[in-house]
Amino acid sequence: GAGVSQSPRYKVAKRGQDVALRCDPISGHVSLFWYQQALGQGPEFLTYFQNEAQLDKSGLPSDRFFAERPEGSVSTLKIQRTQQEDSAVYLCASSPREGPYEQYFGPGTRLTVT
Amino acid sequence: GENVEQHPSTLSVQEGDSAVIKCTYSDSASNYFPWYKQELGKRPQLIIDIRSNVGEKKDQRIAVTLNKTAKHFSLHITETQPEDSAVYFCAPSTSGGGADGLTFGKGTHLIIQP
């Protein structure tokens, strides 16, 4: 079946612009996660949804970052007034339910802020 | 929060030899211990995981061992092959990986020398 997909795959934004990154999880997966991966680093947790509820947003670096999953399926990560330090790969992952289950990652969106 | 350290940061082995990567963590409540493999420019993919009620798990050339007392777990790869070259991340979790974001280590770059 189809895996996790993300769009766009690459995004170049001028500093100060707003961007929206989309994640399509595996159909039926309850849990959805966003991570930020800087070059040469491990992924860092941003936020977590269980269905449409955002249960943890402790990893969002500032109030310029906002995520939503209104119908419990597709999710969007929005970054307002982008800054150069926002340049990274943004990874989305989904998991079938709560508990000790594998997280399935999407290919990521590489954001470059110039 | 969880503090995670991986050692070594880079590991170079001859093809056919074994490789061992160690991950130490701080939260004694951690109960799920996955290893992810990430090839250059690709998404992280789970290669093996273990839960806290098991001390060792093996899948063909890959094994994970867990020492909960000492708070570390290790990835073992035997008979290494060129396709094993990648960055490997550990990501211990306190709630099992499905309900909480994973805390990734900084990664180990494994290089298989022909």
Coordinates of C-alpha atoms in Angstrom, one line a residue:
Chain A
G1 CA 0.0 0.0 0.0
A2 CA 1.0 3.7 -0.2
G3 CA 3.4 5.0 2.4
V4 CA 3.5 8.4 4.0
S5 CA 3.8 11.1 1.4
Q6 CA 4.8 14.8 1.8
S7 CA 4.6 17.8 -0.4
P8 CA 6.3 19.7 -1.7
R9 CA 9.6 17.8 -1.6
Y10 CA 11.6 21.0 -1.9
K11 CA 10.7 24.5 -0.9
V12 CA 12.8 27.7 -1.2
A13 CA 11.4 30.6 0.7
K14 CA 12.7 34.2 1.1
R15 CA 13.2 35.2 4.7
G16 CA 9.9 36.5 6.0
Q17 CA 7.6 34.5 3.8
D18 CA 5.1 32.0 5.1
V19 CA 5.2 28.3 4.1
A20 CA 2.8 25.4 4.4
L21 CA 4.1 21.8 4.3
R22 CA 1.7 18.9 3.8
C23 CA 1.7 15.4 5.1
D24 CA -0.5 12.5 3.9
P25 CA -0.2 9.6 6.5
I26 CA -0.8 6.0 5.8
S27 CA -4.6 5.5 5.6
G28 CA -6.1 4.6 9.0
H29 CA -3.1 5.6 11.0
V30 CA -4.2 7.2 14.2
S31 CA -0.9 8.9 15.3
L32 CA 0.9 11.5 13.3
F33 CA 4.2 13.2 14.1
W34 CA 6.3 16.1 12.8
Y35 CA 10.1 16.2 13.1
Q36 CA 12.7 18.7 12.1
Q37 CA 16.1 17.4 10.9
A38 CA 19.0 19.8 10.5
L39 CA 21.9 18.8 8.3
G40 CA 24.0 16.1 10.0
Q41 CA 21.7 15.8 13.0
G42 CA 19.0 13.4 14.1
P43 CA 15.4 14.2 13.7
E44 CA 14.0 16.4 16.5
F45 CA 10.4 16.1 17.6
L46 CA 8.0 19.0 16.9
T47 CA 4.5 17.9 17.5
Y48 CA 2.1 14.9 17.8
F49 CA -1.5 14.3 16.8
Q50 CA -3.8 11.5 17.8
N51 CA -6.6 11.7 15.2
E52 CA -7.5 15.4 15.0
A53 CA -6.3 16.2 18.5
Q54 CA -2.9 17.8 19.0
L55 CA -1.7 16.1 22.1
D56 CA 1.8 17.4 22.3
K57 CA 3.3 20.5 20.7
S58 CA 6.2 20.9 23.2
G59 CA 8.8 20.6 20.4
L60 CA 7.6 23.6 18.3
P61 CA 10.5 26.0 18.5
S62 CA 8.4 29.2 18.4
D63 CA 4.9 30.6 18.0
R64 CA 5.7 31.0 14.3
F65 CA 5.2 27.2 13.9
F66 CA 1.7 25.9 13.7
A67 CA 0.4 22.5 12.9
E68 CA -3.1 21.1 12.3
R69 CA -4.9 17.9 11.3
P70 CA -8.5 19.0 11.2
E71 CA -10.1 15.7 9.9
G72 CA -7.7 13.3 11.5
S73 CA -6.0 12.5 8.3
V74 CA -3.9 15.0 6.3
S75 CA -1.8 17.3 8.3
T76 CA -0.2 20.7 7.5
L77 CA 2.8 22.3 9.2
K78 CA 2.8 26.1 8.7
I79 CA 5.8 28.3 9.4
Q80 CA 5.2 32.0 9.5
R81 CA 7.8 34.7 8.8
T82 CA 10.4 32.2 7.9
Q83 CA 14.0 32.7 9.2
Q84 CA 17.3 31.2 8.0
E85 CA 17.5 28.9 11.1
D86 CA 14.2 27.3 9.9
S87 CA 16.2 25.7 7.0
A88 CA 16.0 22.0 7.5
V89 CA 14.2 18.8 6.4
Y90 CA 10.8 18.5 7.9
L91 CA 9.8 14.9 8.3
C92 CA 6.3 13.5 8.9
A93 CA 5.7 10.1 10.4
S94 CA 2.6 8.1 11.2
S95 CA 1.8 5.1 13.4
P96 CA -1.2 2.8 13.5
R97 CA -2.2 3.5 17.1
E98 CA -0.9 4.4 20.5
G99 CA 1.6 2.2 22.1
P100 CA 4.9 0.6 21.1
Y101 CA 4.6 0.7 17.3
E102 CA 6.9 1.6 14.5
Q103 CA 6.7 5.1 13.1
Y104 CA 6.6 5.2 9.3
F105 CA 8.4 8.2 7.9
G106 CA 7.6 10.2 4.8
P107 CA 10.4 11.4 2.4
G108 CA 10.5 14.8 4.0
T109 CA 10.3 18.4 2.7
R110 CA 13.6 20.2 2.4
L111 CA 13.0 23.8 3.3
T112 CA 15.7 26.4 2.4
V113 CA 15.2 29.9 3.6
T114 CA 17.3 32.5 1.7
Chain B
G1 CA 13.2 14.9 29.0
E2 CA 15.3 12.0 27.7
N3 CA 19.0 12.5 27.1
V4 CA 20.3 10.2 24.4
E5 CA 23.9 9.5 23.4
Q6 CA 25.2 7.3 20.7
H7 CA 28.8 6.0 20.3
P8 CA 30.7 6.1 18.1
S9 CA 29.7 9.0 15.9
T10 CA 31.5 7.4 13.0
L11 CA 32.4 3.7 12.5
S12 CA 34.4 2.3 9.6
V13 CA 34.6 -1.5 9.2
Q14 CA 35.8 -3.8 6.5
E15 CA 33.2 -5.6 4.5
G16 CA 32.3 -8.9 6.2
D17 CA 33.3 -7.7 9.7
S18 CA 30.9 -6.9 12.5
A19 CA 29.7 -3.4 13.7
V20 CA 28.4 -2.5 17.1
I21 CA 26.8 0.9 17.9
K22 CA 25.9 1.8 21.5
C23 CA 23.1 4.0 22.7
T24 CA 22.8 5.3 26.3
Y25 CA 19.7 7.0 27.7
S26 CA 18.7 8.8 30.9
D27 CA 15.0 8.1 31.5
S28 CA 14.6 4.8 33.5
A29 CA 10.9 4.8 32.4
S30 CA 11.9 4.1 28.8
N31 CA 10.3 1.0 27.5
Y32 CA 10.7 1.0 23.8
F33 CA 14.1 0.9 22.0
P34 CA 14.1 1.2 18.2
W35 CA 17.0 1.6 15.7
Y36 CA 16.4 3.5 12.5
K37 CA 18.6 3.5 9.4
Q38 CA 18.8 6.6 7.2
E39 CA 20.6 6.5 3.8
L40 CA 21.8 9.7 2.3
G41 CA 18.8 11.8 1.2
K42 CA 16.3 9.2 2.2
R43 CA 13.7 8.8 5.0
P44 CA 14.6 7.0 8.3
Q45 CA 13.4 3.4 8.3
L46 CA 13.0 1.1 11.3
I47 CA 15.4 -1.8 11.1
I48 CA 14.8 -3.4 14.5
D49 CA 13.2 -2.6 17.8
I50 CA 12.9 -4.2 21.3
R51 CA 10.6 -3.7 24.2
S52 CA 11.7 -3.5 27.8
N53 CA 10.6 -7.0 28.7
V54 CA 13.1 -8.6 26.3
G55 CA 16.9 -8.6 26.6
E56 CA 17.8 -9.4 23.0
K57 CA 16.2 -9.7 19.6
K58 CA 17.7 -10.9 16.4
D59 CA 16.7 -10.6 12.8
Q60 CA 19.1 -12.2 10.3
R61 CA 22.3 -10.2 10.4
I62 CA 20.9 -7.6 12.8
A63 CA 20.5 -7.8 16.6
V64 CA 19.7 -5.5 19.4
T65 CA 20.6 -6.1 23.1
L66 CA 19.2 -4.2 26.0
N67 CA 20.7 -3.6 29.4
K68 CA 18.0 -1.7 31.4
T69 CA 20.0 -1.6 34.6
A70 CA 22.8 0.2 32.9
K71 CA 20.4 2.2 30.6
H72 CA 21.9 1.3 27.3
F73 CA 21.1 -0.8 24.3
S74 CA 23.2 -1.7 21.3
L75 CA 22.8 -2.5 17.6
H76 CA 24.9 -5.4 16.3
I77 CA 25.4 -5.9 12.5
T78 CA 27.2 -9.1 11.5
E79 CA 28.8 -9.9 8.0
T80 CA 28.5 -6.3 7.0
Q81 CA 27.8 -5.5 3.3
P82 CA 28.2 -2.3 1.3
E83 CA 24.4 -1.6 1.5
D84 CA 24.8 -1.3 5.3
S85 CA 26.5 2.0 4.8
A86 CA 24.2 4.7 6.3
V87 CA 23.5 6.7 9.4
Y88 CA 22.0 4.8 12.2
F89 CA 19.9 6.4 14.9
C90 CA 18.6 5.1 18.2
A91 CA 15.4 6.6 19.6
P92 CA 14.4 5.3 23.1
S93 CA 10.9 6.1 24.1
T94 CA 9.0 6.1 27.4
S95 CA 5.6 5.4 26.0
G96 CA 6.3 3.0 23.2
G97 CA 6.9 5.1 20.1
G98 CA 3.3 5.3 19.0
A99 CA 2.0 7.8 21.4
D100 CA 4.9 10.1 21.9
G101 CA 7.5 11.7 19.7
L102 CA 10.8 9.8 19.6
T103 CA 14.0 11.3 21.0
F104 CA 16.7 10.5 18.5
G105 CA 20.4 10.2 19.2
K106 CA 22.8 12.3 17.0
G107 CA 23.5 9.3 14.8
T108 CA 26.3 7.0 13.9
H109 CA 27.7 7.1 10.4
L110 CA 28.6 3.5 9.4
I111 CA 31.1 3.2 6.6
I112 CA 31.7 -0.3 5.1
Q113 CA 35.1 -0.4 3.4
P114 CA 35.3 -2.8 0.4

